[in-house]
Amino acid sequence: MHVEDSMPYWSALALLDGWGMSDPQVAGVLRGLATDEAGRSSLIGPLLPRVLGSSHEARLRLMACLADPACSRPDLVLDGLAEVGIDPNDTAVADQVFQRLEQGQAEGFGLRARVISYLHGDPRTRELAVSEIAKPDGAWEAVASAYEMDAVLRRAILESLTPLDAPGRAVLVDALAAGLGVPSDVKEQSLGRYAAEYEADISTAAAVSYFEMLAATQGVPGMRPVLAEGLAATGTNYERRSQAAFAAALALGIPDVVLDASHDWREDKRVAVPITDFLRPNLPLLRLVLQHWDELKTLFGDEFWFRLDGHRTGGPAELWKVLVSVADEYPGPREEALEFLRATGPERPPYHQSPEVLSFIARCLPQSVLLRDFCLATVLPEHIDLGGWRGAEFAAELLGTHFRGDEEVLRQLTEAANAEFSLPPGWFPLSSGVLCALGEGWTNAEGLNTAWAWRGTDHVPGLPDGAWAHVVCSCAGRDDLIGWMTSQVHEAVITDAPSVRARRRALRGRIQRDVEVRRALVEMVMAPTTPCSLRVSTLSLLRGIAASEEGLRTYTGDLLSRELARDTPSSEIGFDLARGSWRGMAAVLGELVRDETPSEAGGATAVNPRPDRGANPVRVGSPEHPHVLRLEAGNNGEPSP
């Protein structure tokens, strides 16, 4: 162990667990650390009882550390005191802790949560708990656990929680922003809690409306100090807070407030706003950035990409992957993005080919060489890691949509596995992305037939569920297809979102083009012995396809009436293969009765879908009102084309 390690806790723990204090060398090192100055000893606070071998001696040492201003990790010291036993009313410990808090001394990480958990009997701790639940990133969990029987705190926590899901909260923010007769004080109070919202796009939209409302009565200059503070936010939700502040500054026409803000922890004090977390794009913010594109480039000059990168090092390449989500709505950025993509070409492994990039090219240049090259690079075997688990299936979908039946594209897809089928046994040459592409646009391709013929052998390695669905739906007969589908339903096969989408498209494409399969599924749905999950899955897959099948509309209408008339408030639940999740029968029947045609039905042509980013509908706003959260939920919670 290196005693000069900046964080020796883990090394010390390994020594204790592996050799113990009976080892003279270990004992010498650890006892030396335990009796070192408080800044060092506190780093192994939870281990001091084991090192010193006496609870009494350990408590004395821990209390001495806690009282020393040089103690850098009082949070770990409290953990050590908990090991020897802390009474919730321990005044001696509480006095030392609150003295540190009052004097602004080092807190370490999570000190306040530990105080609430360990010392909740002290009146000062309750005051601390009240202040914590007033913060968006306060120690809520610790307060809820320590004061579960405190009616006032419990009520305060429950009132601060929301029963609405993300789409519901987005609708609420839209309604508040529009006014709709809402009293101004209610509107201000509700929108003013934007920092407590954990969905970045909803938080951003609420913040923009909130500061626009305040600026209308207090003036724009009065907003600058508050926005500068938000831009320089720290803590667990700093990205959301800085994004919200930046969006509000853009909406108010004062983007230069970024230059007023400063980070004390940076030597140059510069603030940079991370415009995305690279998980789900903050579309209201992106639209505002693109709307003020030229102004921001002039304002930031050579620092332009740095100011939007949030102290990361990705630069233009990473940021364009996010900006293209809506860049096609703004002529200048649209052309810059296309120029950048033409110059760089598809990224090589191990980097991801953003699905948003593929969707952007498809919207701007449908059926183009650029789109073909990017999609091929994402699905071909030699680039199997390009795009990761999310990109290949989406690229395959675009290839089938834009180049269905194109012999040149088919040649490139099949020749990519140039070894054909002469590879050693146990290795199938076509990637899952290629199989999905063939299933989307070339259902009679040899590669699909070979994969089907080799099923159940060692020649075909485990394929993602979406790729195998395309093989089955392209090659299996009616009975084999329904048998496979039934087994998937019974096993409740849950997979990642892209594979669910690919599986759904494969099944719906086959149902659309195969009358025999469609009619067999309708008969199966209407059979009284069909299990609930199989009925839920089949009805979900038939939505918008089999509405004209004889008797189906009447049957589903009657079934929905029975579901709604149930004595219990909940509907019968079944596994929905089309969504990869459990759903209520009433919800599925309601969709089918409304007969809304899905946006991504397999076999459709000339559509440019947006990629999945999870189960929630994408909130996209609009170029005219970039911060408004317009829900574009297509079928199955997917974005509309």
XYZ file of C-alpha atoms in Angstrom:
641
model
C 0.000 0.000 0.000
C 1.200 3.488 -0.846
C 0.522 5.589 2.230
C 0.648 8.717 0.081
C -2.352 7.603 -2.015
C -4.921 10.380 -2.318
C -7.609 7.878 -1.323
C -6.034 5.036 0.689
C -9.374 3.616 1.891
C -9.598 0.877 -0.741
C -6.019 -0.246 -0.321
C -6.466 -0.290 3.461
C -9.665 -2.314 3.132
C -7.913 -4.846 0.900
C -5.068 -5.186 3.419
C -7.497 -5.735 6.281
C -9.560 -8.280 4.387
C -6.581 -10.043 2.861
C -3.982 -10.077 5.640
C -5.515 -8.446 8.680
C -3.872 -6.701 11.616
C -2.051 -9.892 12.583
C 0.403 -9.162 9.779
C 3.143 -6.950 11.329
C 3.801 -4.995 8.154
C 0.097 -4.309 7.546
C -0.441 -3.377 11.189
C 2.469 -0.939 11.111
C 1.284 0.854 7.992
C -2.382 1.056 9.021
C -1.698 2.146 12.611
C 0.600 4.833 11.270
C -2.178 6.064 9.003
C -4.728 5.912 11.841
C -2.586 8.170 14.025
C -1.493 10.505 11.206
C -2.825 14.053 10.965
C -6.625 14.304 10.717
C -6.646 15.025 6.998
C -5.087 11.590 6.386
C -6.690 9.575 9.169
C -10.188 10.656 8.133
C -9.683 8.990 4.758
C -9.954 5.573 6.424
C -12.541 6.623 9.002
C -14.864 3.598 8.564
C -11.891 1.256 9.072
C -10.459 2.829 12.242
C -12.409 0.505 14.615
C -10.811 -2.509 12.910
C -7.368 -0.921 12.771
C -7.291 0.232 16.402
C -9.037 -2.864 17.727
C -10.996 -0.979 20.388
C -14.338 0.799 20.007
C -13.417 3.221 22.771
C -10.035 4.076 21.259
C -11.594 4.354 17.794
C -14.295 6.747 19.021
C -11.720 8.990 20.682
C -9.636 9.106 17.519
C -12.665 9.725 15.292
C -13.937 12.519 17.536
C -10.492 14.127 17.450
C -10.561 13.987 13.636
C -14.037 15.496 13.520
C -12.942 18.406 15.710
C -9.854 19.133 13.602
C -10.399 21.750 10.829
C -7.868 19.804 8.740
C -10.245 16.829 8.544
C -11.007 16.505 4.836
C -13.579 13.696 4.972
C -15.946 14.176 7.920
C -18.467 12.039 6.036
C -16.152 9.029 6.397
C -15.520 9.912 10.031
C -19.261 9.736 10.684
C -19.332 6.329 8.984
C -16.584 5.233 11.371
C -18.556 6.511 14.361
C -21.578 4.604 13.078
C -19.439 1.455 13.151
C -18.837 1.875 16.880
C -22.381 3.114 17.450
C -23.989 6.576 17.267
C -27.077 7.398 19.256
C -29.532 9.596 17.248
C -29.377 12.055 20.166
C -25.556 12.060 20.485
C -25.010 15.720 21.320
C -21.216 15.508 21.357
C -21.052 14.305 17.770
C -23.812 16.675 16.654
C -22.017 19.671 18.188
C -18.853 18.928 16.227
C -20.724 18.370 12.953
C -22.867 21.493 13.138
C -19.853 23.555 14.100
C -18.188 22.401 10.885
C -21.285 23.260 8.854
C -21.599 26.702 10.446
C -17.940 27.498 9.815
C -18.064 26.289 6.219
C -15.385 23.643 6.727
C -14.906 20.670 4.411
C -17.938 18.395 4.169
C -16.571 15.626 1.978
C -19.321 13.827 0.072
C -22.819 13.348 1.439
C -22.103 14.671 4.939
C -25.566 16.198 5.343
C -27.306 12.981 4.375
C -25.238 11.112 6.946
C -26.023 13.667 9.650
C -29.734 13.216 8.960
C -29.416 9.426 8.984
C -27.245 9.104 12.104
C -28.290 12.095 14.249
C -31.980 12.575 13.500
C -32.825 12.897 17.207
C -31.133 16.278 17.488
C -33.452 19.310 16.874
C -30.784 20.931 14.698
C -30.842 17.927 12.409
C -34.548 18.355 11.776
C -33.899 21.949 10.740
C -31.220 20.639 8.401
C -33.717 18.122 6.971
C -36.221 20.899 6.279
C -33.571 22.866 4.384
C -32.503 19.779 2.413
C -35.959 18.982 1.032
C -36.173 22.577 -0.168
C -33.298 21.820 -2.579
C -33.832 19.965 -5.877
C -30.714 17.891 -5.181
C -31.077 17.732 -1.392
C -30.797 14.634 0.794
C -34.406 13.576 0.151
C -33.844 9.870 0.634
C -32.145 10.356 3.993
C -34.941 12.661 5.183
C -37.662 10.221 4.092
C -35.918 7.358 5.876
C -35.010 9.162 9.089
C -38.292 11.044 9.516
C -40.810 8.568 8.163
C -43.035 9.141 11.217
C -42.775 12.934 11.100
C -46.131 14.011 9.655
C -44.954 17.477 8.606
C -41.849 16.332 6.757
C -43.662 13.384 5.244
C -46.380 15.672 3.898
C -43.784 18.123 2.547
C -42.019 15.322 0.656
C -45.260 13.921 -0.759
C -46.390 17.358 -1.882
C -43.089 17.837 -3.696
C -43.372 14.581 -5.609
C -45.331 14.342 -8.844
C -47.638 11.516 -9.898
C -47.290 12.492 -13.550
C -45.025 10.665 -15.972
C -42.708 12.610 -18.275
C -45.243 13.114 -21.109
C -47.794 14.290 -18.548
C -45.360 16.781 -17.064
C -44.534 18.008 -20.574
C -48.225 18.640 -21.248
C -48.494 20.506 -17.936
C -45.535 22.747 -18.775
C -47.021 23.476 -22.207
C -50.359 24.396 -20.652
C -48.716 26.682 -18.087
C -46.587 28.347 -20.769
C -49.706 28.984 -22.868
C -51.522 30.530 -19.914
C -54.954 28.993 -20.480
C -56.485 31.047 -17.697
C -53.996 29.890 -15.059
C -53.536 32.488 -12.292
C -50.158 34.174 -12.569
C -49.082 33.200 -9.046
C -49.830 29.519 -9.726
C -48.000 29.707 -13.023
C -44.970 31.369 -11.447
C -44.846 28.917 -8.539
C -45.144 25.860 -10.784
C -42.724 26.915 -13.504
C -40.329 28.238 -10.867
C -39.663 24.676 -9.765
C -37.951 23.883 -13.073
C -34.718 22.957 -11.278
C -36.499 20.084 -9.517
C -37.476 18.481 -12.845
C -35.132 15.635 -13.766
C -35.982 15.456 -17.491
C -33.670 18.018 -19.065
C -35.992 19.032 -21.896
C -38.970 19.589 -19.584
C -36.788 21.510 -17.138
C -35.513 23.672 -19.990
C -38.976 24.464 -21.335
C -40.230 25.355 -17.854
C -37.201 27.577 -17.196
C -37.653 29.494 -20.446
C -41.318 30.195 -19.726
C -40.530 31.107 -16.125
C -37.820 33.631 -16.933
C -39.810 35.119 -19.801
C -42.653 35.691 -17.343
C -40.333 37.295 -14.773
C -38.582 39.425 -17.380
C -41.941 40.819 -18.511
C -42.455 42.425 -15.079
C -38.928 42.846 -13.715
C -36.986 43.546 -16.883
C -34.411 41.438 -18.710
C -31.349 42.950 -16.952
C -32.656 41.684 -13.632
C -32.441 38.126 -14.938
C -28.707 38.220 -15.630
C -27.392 37.479 -12.091
C -29.768 34.527 -11.608
C -28.969 33.054 -15.017
C -25.229 33.528 -14.489
C -25.515 31.566 -11.257
C -27.434 28.803 -13.024
C -24.879 28.618 -15.822
C -22.116 28.027 -13.276
C -24.134 25.461 -11.328
C -22.387 22.589 -9.584
C -23.712 19.456 -7.942
C -25.410 16.317 -9.116
C -27.827 18.035 -11.515
C -25.515 20.786 -12.739
C -25.981 19.835 -16.398
C -29.754 20.263 -16.307
C -29.486 23.540 -14.413
C -26.874 25.039 -16.725
C -28.805 23.894 -19.809
C -31.988 25.503 -18.474
C -30.184 28.760 -17.700
C -28.517 28.845 -21.130
C -31.833 28.245 -22.890
C -33.486 31.029 -20.894
C -30.633 33.402 -21.721
C -31.017 32.605 -25.427
C -34.778 33.093 -25.291
C -34.337 36.475 -23.577
C -31.713 37.581 -26.087
C -28.825 37.773 -23.608
C -26.541 34.829 -24.530
C -23.547 36.937 -23.500
C -24.459 36.198 -19.866
C -22.348 33.065 -20.383
C -19.321 35.357 -20.450
C -20.391 36.878 -17.109
C -20.580 33.500 -15.366
C -17.470 31.912 -13.885
C -16.379 28.570 -12.472
C -14.200 28.965 -9.377
C -12.757 25.487 -9.879
C -11.331 26.333 -13.307
C -8.084 28.206 -13.520
C -9.414 30.361 -16.373
C -12.899 30.642 -14.743
C -14.626 29.993 -18.103
C -18.096 28.451 -18.126
C -19.057 25.935 -20.787
C -22.578 24.546 -21.094
C -23.000 20.844 -21.881
C -25.841 21.099 -24.395
C -26.561 17.377 -24.128
C -25.945 14.412 -21.862
C -25.567 12.181 -24.982
C -28.416 9.954 -23.758
C -31.513 11.850 -24.842
C -31.195 15.140 -26.752
C -32.500 18.268 -25.027
C -34.408 19.356 -28.104
C -35.789 22.675 -26.811
C -32.233 23.779 -25.992
C -30.850 22.495 -29.287
C -33.478 24.447 -31.206
C -32.625 27.647 -29.372
C -28.908 27.117 -30.023
C -29.559 26.530 -33.727
C -31.928 29.499 -33.887
C -29.122 31.729 -32.548
C -26.370 29.855 -34.415
C -24.671 32.769 -36.175
C -25.003 35.028 -33.137
C -23.332 32.439 -30.901
C -20.506 31.855 -33.363
C -19.816 35.575 -33.409
C -20.095 35.868 -29.618
C -17.836 32.934 -28.752
C -15.442 33.080 -31.725
C -12.712 30.451 -31.423
C -14.285 29.242 -28.192
C -17.564 28.295 -29.909
C -17.256 24.510 -29.650
C -15.699 24.686 -26.198
C -18.579 26.770 -24.860
C -21.081 24.147 -26.048
C -19.050 21.112 -25.043
C -19.361 21.423 -21.294
C -15.623 20.870 -20.593
C -15.671 17.589 -22.484
C -13.192 16.903 -25.273
C -15.475 15.594 -28.016
C -15.511 18.823 -29.983
C -17.489 19.271 -33.217
C -17.675 15.560 -34.026
C -19.554 14.680 -30.841
C -21.717 17.787 -30.811
C -22.885 17.387 -34.405
C -24.203 13.953 -33.495
C -26.644 15.702 -31.200
C -27.273 18.924 -33.120
C -28.411 17.017 -36.210
C -31.488 15.899 -34.277
C -33.161 19.118 -35.453
C -30.488 20.875 -37.564
C -32.430 20.176 -40.770
C -34.986 22.810 -39.658
C -32.373 25.596 -39.877
C -30.790 26.193 -43.335
C -27.383 27.412 -42.139
C -26.640 24.691 -39.589
C -28.182 22.118 -41.952
C -25.632 22.858 -44.660
C -22.764 23.017 -42.145
C -23.740 19.631 -40.765
C -23.924 18.041 -44.210
C -20.575 19.571 -45.148
C -19.047 18.192 -41.959
C -20.466 14.705 -42.562
C -19.305 14.646 -46.197
C -15.812 15.662 -45.102
C -15.471 13.163 -42.259
C -17.507 10.247 -43.603
C -18.772 7.438 -41.377
C -16.820 7.064 -38.166
C -14.679 4.013 -37.727
C -14.670 1.623 -34.758
C -14.835 1.777 -31.830
C -16.880 4.965 -32.032
C -20.633 5.119 -32.346
C -22.394 6.136 -35.530
C -25.164 8.208 -34.024
C -28.645 7.111 -35.127
C -29.531 10.811 -35.154
C -26.896 11.326 -37.853
C -28.440 8.604 -39.995
C -31.925 10.015 -39.511
C -30.683 13.522 -40.339
C -29.144 12.411 -43.625
C -32.313 10.495 -44.501
C -34.441 13.585 -43.924
C -32.121 15.914 -45.847
C -30.904 13.628 -48.630
C -33.286 10.663 -49.025
C -32.068 7.794 -51.220
C -28.688 9.518 -51.552
C -25.205 8.062 -51.892
C -24.242 9.710 -48.612
C -27.118 7.998 -46.805
C -26.271 4.671 -48.412
C -22.597 4.885 -47.440
C -23.309 5.847 -43.827
C -25.893 3.107 -43.404
C -23.730 0.445 -45.036
C -20.798 1.361 -42.819
C -23.020 0.875 -39.793
C -24.375 -2.565 -40.662
C -21.474 -4.262 -42.426
C -19.572 -7.034 -40.563
C -16.165 -5.372 -40.612
C -17.725 -2.397 -38.846
C -19.878 -4.441 -36.526
C -19.028 -2.258 -33.539
C -19.699 0.954 -35.478
C -22.911 2.324 -34.075
C -22.979 -0.064 -31.157
C -26.114 -1.893 -30.172
C -28.369 0.977 -31.182
C -27.217 2.024 -34.640
C -27.118 -1.157 -36.728
C -30.821 -1.958 -36.573
C -31.761 1.638 -37.339
C -29.351 1.809 -40.280
C -30.872 -1.433 -41.566
C -34.333 0.088 -41.362
C -33.233 3.095 -43.410
C -31.543 0.901 -46.022
C -34.723 -1.106 -46.482
C -36.873 2.007 -46.543
C -34.787 3.990 -49.043
C -33.124 1.287 -51.157
C -35.584 -1.616 -51.118
C -34.838 -3.964 -53.987
C -31.711 -2.069 -55.098
C -29.393 -4.742 -56.531
C -26.233 -2.694 -56.017
C -26.953 -2.206 -52.324
C -27.779 -5.911 -52.035
C -24.459 -6.756 -53.670
C -22.558 -4.578 -51.213
C -24.431 -6.090 -48.289
C -23.670 -9.663 -49.304
C -20.139 -9.111 -50.592
C -19.185 -7.528 -47.295
C -19.092 -11.060 -45.945
C -16.755 -11.940 -48.796
C -15.777 -15.210 -47.238
C -19.344 -16.183 -48.100
C -20.052 -19.333 -46.124
C -16.564 -20.821 -46.205
C -15.600 -19.533 -42.778
C -14.747 -22.094 -40.121
C -17.725 -23.922 -38.589
C -19.353 -22.012 -35.784
C -19.107 -18.599 -37.450
C -21.900 -17.057 -39.482
C -20.490 -14.285 -41.696
C -23.426 -11.851 -41.727
C -23.823 -9.375 -38.902
C -27.142 -8.763 -37.204
C -27.321 -5.384 -38.942
C -26.970 -6.992 -42.371
C -29.677 -9.534 -41.567
C -32.014 -6.760 -40.442
C -31.290 -4.832 -43.659
C -31.999 -7.892 -45.800
C -35.223 -8.462 -43.903
C -36.248 -4.855 -44.476
C -35.621 -4.673 -48.210
C -34.536 -8.017 -49.673
C -36.619 -10.741 -48.020
C -35.574 -13.372 -50.584
C -31.843 -12.831 -50.085
C -29.566 -15.849 -49.822
C -28.129 -14.720 -46.496
C -31.518 -14.931 -44.822
C -32.188 -18.364 -46.297
C -28.791 -19.613 -45.122
C -29.343 -18.325 -41.598
C -32.756 -20.033 -41.541
C -31.320 -23.303 -42.847
C -28.593 -23.256 -40.214
C -30.977 -22.571 -37.328
C -30.376 -24.749 -34.317
C -26.805 -25.581 -35.388
C -23.422 -24.334 -34.236
C -23.029 -22.436 -37.503
C -25.183 -19.524 -36.360
C -24.029 -17.750 -33.193
C -26.529 -16.063 -30.909
C -28.175 -13.229 -32.810
C -30.018 -10.263 -31.326
C -33.731 -10.889 -31.203
C -34.492 -8.255 -33.826
C -32.151 -9.833 -36.390
C -33.539 -13.310 -35.775
C -37.085 -11.958 -36.144
C -36.203 -10.755 -39.644
C -34.816 -14.191 -40.514
C -37.934 -15.942 -39.247
C -40.364 -13.513 -40.848
C -38.587 -13.715 -44.202
C -38.151 -17.485 -44.385
C -40.513 -19.371 -42.080
C -43.815 -20.820 -43.199
C -47.033 -19.738 -41.567
C -47.076 -22.403 -38.859
C -43.367 -22.035 -38.014
C -43.749 -18.264 -37.816
C -46.727 -18.409 -35.472
C -44.974 -21.080 -33.404
C -41.899 -18.892 -33.004
C -44.013 -15.879 -32.157
C -45.958 -17.896 -29.574
C -42.758 -19.094 -27.893
C -41.441 -15.520 -27.728
C -44.665 -14.394 -26.076
C -44.733 -17.248 -23.582
C -41.111 -16.603 -22.617
C -41.857 -12.847 -22.371
C -38.655 -12.069 -24.269
C -37.650 -8.544 -23.249
C -34.762 -7.060 -25.198
C -33.213 -3.666 -25.955
C -35.282 -0.960 -27.650
C -33.706 -1.256 -31.141
C -34.247 -5.021 -31.171
C -37.851 -4.563 -30.045
C -38.393 -2.120 -32.891
C -36.721 -4.457 -35.407
C -38.764 -7.413 -34.136
C -41.976 -5.431 -34.434
C -41.165 -4.216 -37.935
C -40.290 -7.729 -39.073
C -43.515 -9.215 -37.720
C -45.725 -6.410 -38.969
C -44.102 -6.504 -42.384
C -44.835 -10.217 -42.724
C -48.413 -9.750 -41.474
C -48.981 -6.978 -44.011
C -47.805 -8.961 -47.003
C -49.048 -12.441 -46.045
C -52.832 -12.827 -46.056
C -52.652 -16.385 -44.684
C -50.631 -15.332 -41.663
C -52.906 -12.376 -41.051
C -56.065 -14.477 -41.111
C -54.520 -17.180 -38.917
C -53.638 -14.560 -36.325
C -57.147 -13.111 -36.417
C -58.604 -16.585 -35.820
C -56.151 -17.164 -32.960
C -57.097 -13.864 -31.301
C -60.786 -14.696 -31.408
C -60.338 -18.249 -30.067
C -61.610 -18.397 -26.457
C -58.651 -20.521 -25.272
C -55.951 -18.088 -26.442
C -53.809 -16.946 -23.451
C -53.973 -13.276 -22.524
C -50.351 -12.470 -23.465
C -50.723 -14.033 -26.894
C -53.953 -12.115 -27.452
C -52.363 -8.819 -26.304
C -49.318 -9.327 -28.550
C -51.342 -10.333 -31.592
C -53.806 -7.465 -31.281
C -50.918 -5.020 -30.903
C -49.264 -6.383 -34.049
C -52.537 -6.319 -36.015
C -53.178 -2.678 -35.237
C -53.770 -0.708 -38.414
C -53.270 -3.794 -40.590
C -56.224 -6.144 -40.080
C -59.014 -3.686 -39.295
C -60.945 -4.869 -42.330
C -60.730 -8.559 -41.408
C -64.217 -9.978 -41.007
C -65.491 -9.937 -37.442
C -62.315 -8.501 -35.863
C -63.663 -4.981 -35.277
C -66.862 -6.306 -33.735
C -64.913 -8.756 -31.581
C -62.464 -6.149 -30.295
C -65.262 -3.668 -29.615
C -67.152 -6.234 -27.554
C -63.972 -7.287 -25.740
C -63.148 -3.674 -24.915
C -66.642 -3.130 -23.528
C -66.224 -6.161 -21.279
C -62.807 -4.925 -20.110
C -64.168 -1.494 -19.239
C -67.107 -3.021 -17.389
C -64.909 -5.141 -15.095
C -65.591 -4.852 -11.376
C -61.913 -4.285 -10.658
C -60.283 -1.005 -11.749
C -57.383 -2.769 -13.485
C -57.442 -4.401 -16.894
C -56.244 -7.908 -17.678
C -52.471 -7.781 -18.183
C -50.466 -9.540 -20.872
C -47.006 -9.409 -22.451
C -46.910 -7.323 -25.634
C -44.303 -8.694 -28.030
C -44.633 -5.590 -30.207
C -43.482 -3.351 -27.359
C -41.412 -5.757 -25.311
C -43.325 -4.919 -22.136
C -46.381 -5.865 -20.088
C -49.570 -4.005 -20.978
C -53.229 -3.882 -20.090
C -55.691 -5.451 -22.483
C -57.917 -2.355 -22.400
C -55.076 -0.114 -23.612
C -54.281 -2.400 -26.549
C -57.947 -2.755 -27.497
C -58.447 0.988 -27.330
C -55.633 1.506 -29.844
C -57.030 -1.135 -32.177
C -60.575 0.213 -32.031
C -59.293 3.714 -32.843
C -57.523 2.071 -35.792
C -54.596 4.496 -35.806
C -52.118 3.399 -38.428
C -48.617 3.067 -36.906
C -45.892 5.319 -38.142
C -43.322 2.569 -38.638
C -45.270 -0.325 -40.112
C -42.945 -2.725 -41.856
C -43.055 -2.490 -45.612
C -43.759 1.252 -45.680
C -41.822 3.331 -48.179
C -40.229 6.771 -48.174
C -40.446 7.362 -44.439
C -37.699 8.946 -42.388
C -38.276 7.791 -38.819
C -36.476 9.238 -35.833
C -34.464 6.764 -33.761
C -35.728 5.338 -30.482
C -34.247 6.825 -27.311
C -36.304 4.877 -24.811
C -39.902 4.377 -23.842
C -40.946 8.023 -23.462
C -42.297 9.990 -26.423
C -39.803 12.468 -27.788
C -40.639 16.067 -26.962
C -39.534 18.080 -29.942
C -40.978 21.593 -29.845
C -40.956 23.409 -33.174
C -38.733 25.879 -35.030
C -41.234 28.672 -34.384
C -41.510 27.876 -30.664
C -38.310 25.967 -29.920
C -38.814 25.651 -26.176
C -42.402 24.360 -26.353
C -42.708 20.659 -25.676
C -44.841 19.305 -28.501
C -45.499 15.596 -28.019
C -44.883 13.581 -31.156
C -45.788 10.148 -29.902
C -46.384 7.760 -32.736
C -47.409 4.167 -32.327
C -45.843 2.335 -29.429
C -44.431 5.513 -27.987
C -42.200 6.078 -31.001
C -41.612 9.397 -32.701
C -43.631 10.164 -35.786
C -41.767 10.378 -39.102
